[in-house]
Coordinates of C-alpha atoms and ligand atoms in Angstrom, one line a residue:
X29 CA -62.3 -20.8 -1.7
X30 CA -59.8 -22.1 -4.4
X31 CA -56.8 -23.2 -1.7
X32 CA -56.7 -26.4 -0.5
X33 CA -57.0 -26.1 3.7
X34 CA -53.5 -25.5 5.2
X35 CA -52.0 -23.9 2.1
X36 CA -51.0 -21.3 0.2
X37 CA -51.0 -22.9 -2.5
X38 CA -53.9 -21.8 -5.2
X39 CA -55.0 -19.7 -2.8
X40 CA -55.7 -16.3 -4.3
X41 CA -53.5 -13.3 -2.5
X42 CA -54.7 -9.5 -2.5
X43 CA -51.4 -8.1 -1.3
X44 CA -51.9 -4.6 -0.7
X45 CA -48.8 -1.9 -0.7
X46 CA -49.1 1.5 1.6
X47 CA -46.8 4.8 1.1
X48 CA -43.7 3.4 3.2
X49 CA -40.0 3.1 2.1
X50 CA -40.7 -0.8 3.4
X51 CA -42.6 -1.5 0.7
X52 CA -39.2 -2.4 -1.1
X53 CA -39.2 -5.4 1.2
X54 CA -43.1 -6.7 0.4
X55 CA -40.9 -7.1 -3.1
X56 CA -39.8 -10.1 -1.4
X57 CA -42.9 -11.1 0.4
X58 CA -44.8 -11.6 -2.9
X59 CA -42.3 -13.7 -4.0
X60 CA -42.4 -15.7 -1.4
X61 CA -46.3 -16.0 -1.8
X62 CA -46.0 -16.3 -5.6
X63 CA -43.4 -19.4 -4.7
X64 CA -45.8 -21.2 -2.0
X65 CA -48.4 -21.4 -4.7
X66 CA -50.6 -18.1 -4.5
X67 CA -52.4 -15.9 -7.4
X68 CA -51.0 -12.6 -6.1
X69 CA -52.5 -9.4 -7.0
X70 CA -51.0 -6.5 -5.7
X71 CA -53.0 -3.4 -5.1
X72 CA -50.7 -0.5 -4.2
X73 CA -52.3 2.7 -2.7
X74 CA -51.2 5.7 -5.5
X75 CA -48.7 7.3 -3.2
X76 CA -46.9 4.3 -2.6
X77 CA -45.7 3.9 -6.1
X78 CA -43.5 6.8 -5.1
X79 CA -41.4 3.9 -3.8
X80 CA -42.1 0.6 -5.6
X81 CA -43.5 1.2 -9.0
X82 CA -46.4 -0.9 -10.6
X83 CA -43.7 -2.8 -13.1
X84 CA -42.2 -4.0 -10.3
X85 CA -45.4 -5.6 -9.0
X86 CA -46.7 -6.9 -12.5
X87 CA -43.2 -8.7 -13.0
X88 CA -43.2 -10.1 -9.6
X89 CA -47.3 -10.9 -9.6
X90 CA -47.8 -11.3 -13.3
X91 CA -50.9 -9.6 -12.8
X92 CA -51.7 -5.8 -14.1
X93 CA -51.6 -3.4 -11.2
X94 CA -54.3 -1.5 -10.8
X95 CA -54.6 1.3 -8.0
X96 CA -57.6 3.2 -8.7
X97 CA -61.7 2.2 -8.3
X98 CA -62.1 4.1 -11.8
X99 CA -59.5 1.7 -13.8
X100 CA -61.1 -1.6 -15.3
X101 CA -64.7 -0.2 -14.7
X102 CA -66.3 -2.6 -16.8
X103 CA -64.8 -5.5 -14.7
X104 CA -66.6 -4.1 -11.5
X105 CA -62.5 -4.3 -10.5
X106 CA -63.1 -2.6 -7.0
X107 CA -65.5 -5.2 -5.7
X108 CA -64.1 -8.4 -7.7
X109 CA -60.6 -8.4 -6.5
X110 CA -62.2 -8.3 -3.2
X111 CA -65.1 -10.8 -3.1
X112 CA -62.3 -13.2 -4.8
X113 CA -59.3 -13.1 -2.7
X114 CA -59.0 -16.0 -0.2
X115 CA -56.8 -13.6 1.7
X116 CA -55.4 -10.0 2.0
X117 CA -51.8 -9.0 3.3
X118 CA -50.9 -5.5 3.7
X119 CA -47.5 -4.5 3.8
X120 CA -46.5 -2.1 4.8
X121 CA -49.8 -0.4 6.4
X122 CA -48.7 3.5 7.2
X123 CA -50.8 5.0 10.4
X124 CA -52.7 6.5 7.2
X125 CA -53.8 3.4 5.7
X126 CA -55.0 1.9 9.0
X127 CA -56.6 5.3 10.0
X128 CA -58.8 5.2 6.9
X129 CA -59.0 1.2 7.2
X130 CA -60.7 1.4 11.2
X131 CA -63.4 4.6 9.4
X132 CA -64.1 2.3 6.6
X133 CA -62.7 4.6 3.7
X134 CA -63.1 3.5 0.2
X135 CA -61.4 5.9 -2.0
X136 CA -59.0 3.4 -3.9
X137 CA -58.9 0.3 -5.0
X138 CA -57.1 -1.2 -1.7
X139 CA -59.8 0.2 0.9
X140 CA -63.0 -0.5 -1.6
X141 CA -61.5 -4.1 -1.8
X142 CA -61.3 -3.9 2.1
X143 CA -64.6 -3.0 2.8
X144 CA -65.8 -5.9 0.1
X145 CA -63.8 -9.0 1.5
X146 CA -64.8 -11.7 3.7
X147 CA -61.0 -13.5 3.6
X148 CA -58.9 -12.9 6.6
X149 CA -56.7 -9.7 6.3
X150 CA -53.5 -9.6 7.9
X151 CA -51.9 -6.2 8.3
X152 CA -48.0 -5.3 8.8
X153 CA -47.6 -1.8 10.0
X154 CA -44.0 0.2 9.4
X155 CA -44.0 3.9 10.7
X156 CA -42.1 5.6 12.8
X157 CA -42.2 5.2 17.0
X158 CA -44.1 7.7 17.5
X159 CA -46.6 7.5 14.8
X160 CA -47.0 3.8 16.1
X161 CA -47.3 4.9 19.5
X162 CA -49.5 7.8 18.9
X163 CA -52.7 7.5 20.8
X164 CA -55.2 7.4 17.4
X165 CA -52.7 5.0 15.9
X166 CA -53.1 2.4 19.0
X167 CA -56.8 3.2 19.4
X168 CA -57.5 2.0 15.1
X169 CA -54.5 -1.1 15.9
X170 CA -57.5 -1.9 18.8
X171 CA -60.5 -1.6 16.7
X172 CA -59.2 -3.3 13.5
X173 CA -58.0 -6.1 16.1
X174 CA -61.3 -6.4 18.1
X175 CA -63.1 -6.7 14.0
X176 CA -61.2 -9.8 13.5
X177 CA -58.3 -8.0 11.4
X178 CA -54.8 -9.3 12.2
X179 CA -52.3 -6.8 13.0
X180 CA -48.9 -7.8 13.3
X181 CA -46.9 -6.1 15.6
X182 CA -44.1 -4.0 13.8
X183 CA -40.7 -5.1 14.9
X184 CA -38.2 -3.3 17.0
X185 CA -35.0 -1.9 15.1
X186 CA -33.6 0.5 13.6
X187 CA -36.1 2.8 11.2
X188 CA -35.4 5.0 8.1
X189 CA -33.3 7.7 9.8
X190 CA -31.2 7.8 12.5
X191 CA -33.7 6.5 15.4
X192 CA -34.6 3.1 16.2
X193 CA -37.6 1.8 18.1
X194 CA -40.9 -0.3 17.2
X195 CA -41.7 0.8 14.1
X196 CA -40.0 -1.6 11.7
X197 CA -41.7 -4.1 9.2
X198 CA -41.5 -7.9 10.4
X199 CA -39.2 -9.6 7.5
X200 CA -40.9 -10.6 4.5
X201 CA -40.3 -14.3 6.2
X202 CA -42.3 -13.4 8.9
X203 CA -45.1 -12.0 7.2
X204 CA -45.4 -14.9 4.9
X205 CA -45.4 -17.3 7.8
X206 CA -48.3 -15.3 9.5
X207 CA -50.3 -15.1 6.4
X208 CA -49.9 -19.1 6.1
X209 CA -51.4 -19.2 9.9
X210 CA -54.3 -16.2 9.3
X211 CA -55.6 -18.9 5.8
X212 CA -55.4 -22.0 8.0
X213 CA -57.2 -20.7 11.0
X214 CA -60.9 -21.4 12.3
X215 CA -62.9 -18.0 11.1
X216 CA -65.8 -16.1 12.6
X217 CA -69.2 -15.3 10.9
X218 CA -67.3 -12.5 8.6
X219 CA -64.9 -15.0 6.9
X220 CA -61.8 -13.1 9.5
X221 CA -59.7 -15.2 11.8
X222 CA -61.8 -16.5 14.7
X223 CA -60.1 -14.5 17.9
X224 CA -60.8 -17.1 20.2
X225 CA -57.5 -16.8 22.2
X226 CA -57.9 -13.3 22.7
X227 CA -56.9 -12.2 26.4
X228 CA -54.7 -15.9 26.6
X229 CA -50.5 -15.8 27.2
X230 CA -49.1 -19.3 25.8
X231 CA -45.5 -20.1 26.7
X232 CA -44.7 -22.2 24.2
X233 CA -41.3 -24.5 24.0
X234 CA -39.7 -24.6 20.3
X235 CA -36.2 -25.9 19.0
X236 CA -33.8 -28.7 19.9
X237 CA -31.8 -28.1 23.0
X238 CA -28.0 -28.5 22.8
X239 CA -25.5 -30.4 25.4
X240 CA -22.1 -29.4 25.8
X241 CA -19.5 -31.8 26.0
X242 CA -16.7 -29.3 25.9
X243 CA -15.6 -25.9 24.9
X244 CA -16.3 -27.1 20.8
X245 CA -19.2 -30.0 20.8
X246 CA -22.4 -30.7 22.2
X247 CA -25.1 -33.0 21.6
X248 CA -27.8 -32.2 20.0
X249 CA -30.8 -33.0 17.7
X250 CA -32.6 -32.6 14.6
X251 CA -35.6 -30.6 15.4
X252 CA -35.9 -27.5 13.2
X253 CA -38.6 -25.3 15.6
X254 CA -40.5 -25.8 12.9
X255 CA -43.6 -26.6 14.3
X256 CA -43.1 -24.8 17.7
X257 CA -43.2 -21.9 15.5
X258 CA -46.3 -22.4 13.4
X259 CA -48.1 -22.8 17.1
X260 CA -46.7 -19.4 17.7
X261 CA -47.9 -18.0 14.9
X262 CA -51.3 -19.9 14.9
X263 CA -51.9 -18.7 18.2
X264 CA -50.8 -14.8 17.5
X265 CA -53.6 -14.5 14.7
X266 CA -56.0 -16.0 16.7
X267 CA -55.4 -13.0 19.4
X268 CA -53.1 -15.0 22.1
X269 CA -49.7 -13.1 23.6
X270 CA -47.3 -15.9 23.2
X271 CA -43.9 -16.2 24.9
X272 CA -41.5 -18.5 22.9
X273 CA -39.0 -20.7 24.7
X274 CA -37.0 -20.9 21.2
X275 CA -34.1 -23.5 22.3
X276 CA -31.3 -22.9 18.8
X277 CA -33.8 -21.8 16.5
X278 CA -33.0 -19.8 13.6
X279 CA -36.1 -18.9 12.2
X280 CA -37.6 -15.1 12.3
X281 CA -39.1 -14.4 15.5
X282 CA -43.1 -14.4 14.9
X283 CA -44.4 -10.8 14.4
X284 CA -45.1 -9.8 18.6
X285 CA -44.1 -12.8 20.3
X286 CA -41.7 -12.3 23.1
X287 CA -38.6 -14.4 22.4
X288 CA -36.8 -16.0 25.1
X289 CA -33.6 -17.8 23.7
X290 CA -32.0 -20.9 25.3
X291 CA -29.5 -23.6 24.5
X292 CA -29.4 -26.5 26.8
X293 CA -32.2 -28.4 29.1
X294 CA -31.0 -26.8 31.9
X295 CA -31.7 -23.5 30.9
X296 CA -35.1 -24.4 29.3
X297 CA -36.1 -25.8 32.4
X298 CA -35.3 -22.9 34.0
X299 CA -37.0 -20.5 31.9
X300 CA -40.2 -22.9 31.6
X301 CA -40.2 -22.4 35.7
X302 CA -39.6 -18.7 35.6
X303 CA -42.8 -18.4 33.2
X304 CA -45.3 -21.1 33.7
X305 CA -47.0 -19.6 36.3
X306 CA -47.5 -16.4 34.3
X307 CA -49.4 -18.1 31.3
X308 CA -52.9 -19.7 30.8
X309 CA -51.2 -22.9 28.5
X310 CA -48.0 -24.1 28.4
X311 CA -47.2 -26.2 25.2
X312 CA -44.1 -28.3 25.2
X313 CA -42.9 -28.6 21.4
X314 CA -38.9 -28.6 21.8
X315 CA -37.5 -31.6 22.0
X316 CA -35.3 -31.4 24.9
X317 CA -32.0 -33.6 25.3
X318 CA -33.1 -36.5 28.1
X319 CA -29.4 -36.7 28.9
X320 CA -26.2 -34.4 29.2
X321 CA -22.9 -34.8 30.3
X322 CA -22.5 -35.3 33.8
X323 CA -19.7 -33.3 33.7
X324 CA -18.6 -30.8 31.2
X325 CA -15.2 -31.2 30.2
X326 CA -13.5 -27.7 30.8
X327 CA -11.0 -28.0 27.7
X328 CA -11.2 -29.7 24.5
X329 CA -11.5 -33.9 24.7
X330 CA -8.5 -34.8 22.8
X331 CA -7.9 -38.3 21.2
X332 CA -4.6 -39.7 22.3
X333 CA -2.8 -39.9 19.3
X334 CA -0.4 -42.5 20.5
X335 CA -3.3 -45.4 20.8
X336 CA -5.3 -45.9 17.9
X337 CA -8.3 -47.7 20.2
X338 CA -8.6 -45.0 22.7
X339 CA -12.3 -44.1 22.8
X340 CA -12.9 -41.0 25.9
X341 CA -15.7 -42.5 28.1
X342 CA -18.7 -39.8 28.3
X343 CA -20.8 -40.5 31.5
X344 CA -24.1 -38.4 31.2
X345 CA -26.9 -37.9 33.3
X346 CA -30.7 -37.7 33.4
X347 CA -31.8 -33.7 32.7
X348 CA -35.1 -32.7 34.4
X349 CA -38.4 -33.7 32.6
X350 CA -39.9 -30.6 32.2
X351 CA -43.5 -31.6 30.9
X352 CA -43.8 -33.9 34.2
X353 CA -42.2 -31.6 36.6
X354 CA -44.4 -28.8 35.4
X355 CA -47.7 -31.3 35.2
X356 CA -46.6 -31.5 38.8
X357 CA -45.7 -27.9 39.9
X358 CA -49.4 -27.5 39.1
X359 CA -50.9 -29.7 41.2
X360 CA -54.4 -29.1 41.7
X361 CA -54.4 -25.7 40.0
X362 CA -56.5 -25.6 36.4
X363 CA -53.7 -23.0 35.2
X364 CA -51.4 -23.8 33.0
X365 CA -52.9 -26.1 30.6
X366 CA -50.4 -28.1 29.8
X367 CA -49.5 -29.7 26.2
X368 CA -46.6 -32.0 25.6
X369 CA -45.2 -33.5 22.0
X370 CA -44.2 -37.4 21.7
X371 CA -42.2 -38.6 18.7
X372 CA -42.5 -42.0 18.8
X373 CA -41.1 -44.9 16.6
X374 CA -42.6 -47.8 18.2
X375 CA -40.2 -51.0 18.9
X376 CA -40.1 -53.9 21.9
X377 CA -43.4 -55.0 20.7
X378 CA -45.0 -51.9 21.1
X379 CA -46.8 -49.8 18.1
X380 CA -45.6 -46.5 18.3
X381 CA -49.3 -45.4 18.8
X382 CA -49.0 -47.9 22.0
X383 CA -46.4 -46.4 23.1
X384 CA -47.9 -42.4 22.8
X385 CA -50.7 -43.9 25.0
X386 CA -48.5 -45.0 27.7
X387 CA -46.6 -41.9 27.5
X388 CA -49.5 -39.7 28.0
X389 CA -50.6 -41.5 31.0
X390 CA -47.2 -41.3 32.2
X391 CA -46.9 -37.9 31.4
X392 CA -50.2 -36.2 32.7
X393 CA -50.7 -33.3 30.5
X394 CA -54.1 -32.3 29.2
X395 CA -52.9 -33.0 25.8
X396 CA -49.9 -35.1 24.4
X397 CA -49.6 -33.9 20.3
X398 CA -48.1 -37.9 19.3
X399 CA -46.5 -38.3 15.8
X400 CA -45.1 -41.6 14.7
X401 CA -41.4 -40.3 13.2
X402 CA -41.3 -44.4 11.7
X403 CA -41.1 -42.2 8.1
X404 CA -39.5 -38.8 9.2
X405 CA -40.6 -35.7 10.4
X406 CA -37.5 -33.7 11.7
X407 CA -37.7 -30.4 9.3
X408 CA -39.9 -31.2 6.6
X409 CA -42.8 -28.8 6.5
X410 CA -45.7 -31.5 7.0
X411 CA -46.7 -33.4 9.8
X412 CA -49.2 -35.8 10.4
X413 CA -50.4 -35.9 14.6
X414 CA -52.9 -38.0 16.9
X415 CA -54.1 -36.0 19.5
X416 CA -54.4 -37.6 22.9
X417 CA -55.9 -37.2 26.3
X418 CA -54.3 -37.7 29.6
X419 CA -55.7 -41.3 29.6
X420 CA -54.2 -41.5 26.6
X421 CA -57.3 -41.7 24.6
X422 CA -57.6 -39.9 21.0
X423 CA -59.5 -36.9 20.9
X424 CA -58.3 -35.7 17.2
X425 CA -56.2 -36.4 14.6
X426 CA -54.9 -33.6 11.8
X427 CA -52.7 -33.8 8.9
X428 CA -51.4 -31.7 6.4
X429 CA -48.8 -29.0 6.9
X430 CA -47.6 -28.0 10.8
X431 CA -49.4 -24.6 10.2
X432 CA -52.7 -26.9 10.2
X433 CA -51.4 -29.2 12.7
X434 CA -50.8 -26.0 14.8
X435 CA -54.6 -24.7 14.5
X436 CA -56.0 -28.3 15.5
X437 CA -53.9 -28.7 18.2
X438 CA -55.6 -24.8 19.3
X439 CA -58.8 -26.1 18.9
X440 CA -58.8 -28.4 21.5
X441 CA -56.3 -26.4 23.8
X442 CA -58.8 -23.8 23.6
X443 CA -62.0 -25.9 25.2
X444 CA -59.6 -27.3 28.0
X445 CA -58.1 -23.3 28.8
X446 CA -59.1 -22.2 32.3
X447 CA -62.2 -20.5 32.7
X448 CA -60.2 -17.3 34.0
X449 CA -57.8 -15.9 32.5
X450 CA -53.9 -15.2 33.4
X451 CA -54.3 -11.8 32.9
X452 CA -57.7 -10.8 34.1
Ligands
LIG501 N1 -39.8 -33.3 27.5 C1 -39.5 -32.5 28.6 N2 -38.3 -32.6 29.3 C2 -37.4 -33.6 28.9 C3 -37.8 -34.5 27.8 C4 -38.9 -34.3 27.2 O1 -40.3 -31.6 28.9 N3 -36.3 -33.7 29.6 C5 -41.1 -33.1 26.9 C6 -41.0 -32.7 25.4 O2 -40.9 -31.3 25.2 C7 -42.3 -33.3 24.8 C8 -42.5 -34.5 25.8 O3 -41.8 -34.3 26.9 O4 -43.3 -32.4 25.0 C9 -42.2 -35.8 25.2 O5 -40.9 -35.9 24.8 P1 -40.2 -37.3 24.4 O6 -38.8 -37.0 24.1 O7 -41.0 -38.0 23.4 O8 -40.4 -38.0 25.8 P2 -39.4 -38.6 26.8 O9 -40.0 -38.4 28.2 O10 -38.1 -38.1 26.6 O11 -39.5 -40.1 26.5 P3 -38.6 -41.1 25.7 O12 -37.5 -40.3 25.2 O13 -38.3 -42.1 26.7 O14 -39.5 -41.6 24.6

């Protein structure tokens, strides 16, 4: 493994290209990989160069394109690019290339490399609806899943022609984003993506929620979704159906996660109740406004231009506490497991690390995720996290970007899940 843990960066990419008309969008996907810091090779089945030709891949990859197991012989090229790749992303994956991918075909370059690797692979299917839903399509989407292989679930849109339906490629964003969770994740014996939240839901909270004041302004603040997302993704490769509360997010929905938008505390809270008792973990990483107006003014607050001191007096009040109220809506119940977030700067006295201990006491969640925020975390793409019991004792730490924070915070969700699950 070249790639430092929890990056993309040096990491070597086998990014493999299947006979779609989306494979004009992997264009951008292996620019984004080439600009997070991956070696990209690009290995392009021969019919799919019907739609993106090799140039484009060698200018994009600056690597020659090779498509067939009888080019660069002497270099062994079908079971190198392979054995070296710390991952392999396939965009798009046609119901042909996933067919021949669950029977173990090796007749080019892309399925001998398959059948060589030990790196996660992370597959993004584009078809049409009914290919997708075609009984042998879903029945190799099952198998490749139950081997370890992530597949993405296509998005829902509008398709080459006229129809519209699942069947699209996730945006290149997407993709990129799962590929950065499927590199960071825990694997099992075969080097693949350890599945251990397979059969789990997680409702997970993401985003910053947003207070009206009036018609025009609210308050708000800074959280990106950021790391709510890289959960959502951390948990989809490792097999979990997520449901994300995404509270002003405007990030790509992960690749099969069912998106439930909100805006204000309110309607979090109310969407958190409507699903909680549906899920096996609830995680709590929005950061939700502890106060809103206590009334909402129903036209714009004006200034009153004839007194220059006039300042509008804005009563709030106290919104719900979500974590504690659904800590308490459990009761004695083992499901949800329950994970909150506590930014803390510390002050009064009190360390911040003080104060994350007193919080998860008062709190009551299995796990309380504590970052101290003395140096900034609101948007930047690393994060550094303590990771505390209900007593408010430590039981991890991780650092490093919130795609690693994300699998660390899994690894102990996972040991403190319910022994049945939601679904069974
Ligand atoms: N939280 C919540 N409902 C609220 C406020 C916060 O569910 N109304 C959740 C957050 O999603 C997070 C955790 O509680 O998981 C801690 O959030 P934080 O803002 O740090 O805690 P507060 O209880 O608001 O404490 P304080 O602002 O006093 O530090």
């Amino acid at each position: 493994m070249s790639s430092a843990p929890g990056t993309l960066d040096g990491a070597r990419v086998l990014v493999g290209v299947g006979a779609g008309i989306a494979a004009y969008k992997t264009a951008h996907l292996v620019r984004g990989l080439v600009g997070a810091g991956a070696d990209v090779r690009v290995a392009p089945t021969a019919a799919s160069l019907e739609f993106v030709g090799a140039a484009t891949w060698e200018a994009l990859s600056h690597h020659r394109v090779l498509t067939s197991v009888f080019e660069d012989i002497d270099q062994v090229a079908h079971v190198r690019i392979g054995q070296e790749a710390d991952l392999v992303v396939i965009a798009p994956a046609t119901a042909d290339l996933l067919a021949r991918m669950r029977i173990g075909r090796a007749d080019d370059l892309l399925t001998a490399s398959l059948l060589v690797t030990r790196a996660p692979v992370v597959v993004a299917p584009a078809m049409h609806t009914e290919m997708w839903e075609h009984p042998s399509t879903l029945e190799n989407v099952r198998v490749l899943r139950e081997r370890g292989i992530t597949v993405l679930e296509p998005a829902v849109g509008r398709l080459t022609g006229p129809d519209s339906g699942p069947g699209r490629l996730p945006e290149p964003e997407a993709i990129l984003e799962a590929a950065r969770a499927a590199i960071t994740a825990p694997r099992d014996e075969r080097g693949g993506v350890r599945r251990d939240l397979a059969g789990r839901e997680l409702l997970i909270s993401a985003g910053g929620t947003r207070e009206d004041l009036d018609p025009v302004r609210f308050l708000a603040n800074h959280s990106s979704g950021r790391q709510g997302w890289a959960l959502a993704h951390a948990a989809l490769v490792r097999g979990a159906r997520v449901r994300l509360a995404a509270a002003n997010v405007g990030l790509e929905t992960p690749p099969g996660a069912q998106r439930l938008d909100v805006g204000s505390a309110a309607e979090l809270a109310r969407v958190i109740a409507e699903h909680r008792g549906e899920v096996d973990a609830l995680i709590m990483a929005a950061a939700v406004a502890d106060f809103t107006a206590a009334d909402r003014a129903g036209a714009k607050i004006k200034k009153d231009d004839g007194d220059d001191e006039s300042v509008p007096a804005i009563a709030l009040r106290r919104t719900e506490d979500i974590l504690r109220h659904s800590v308490l809506d459990r009761g004695r119940s083992p499901r949800p497991a329950i994970v909150g977030f506590a930014a803390e700067t510390g002050g009064d006295g009190a360390t911040a690390r003080e104060l994350a201990g007193v919080k998860a006491r008062r709190k009551g969640a299995d796990l309380l995720v504590f970052n101290d925020i003395t140096t900034g975390v609101f948007g930047a793409a690393d994060n550094a996290v303590t990771i505390l019991d209900r007593e408010g004792e430590e039981v991890a730490r991780a650092a490093g970007s919130k795609t690693a924070v994300a699998h660390a915070v899994l690894d102990e969700l996972v040991v403190r899940l319910p022994d049945v699950p939601w679904s069974a």
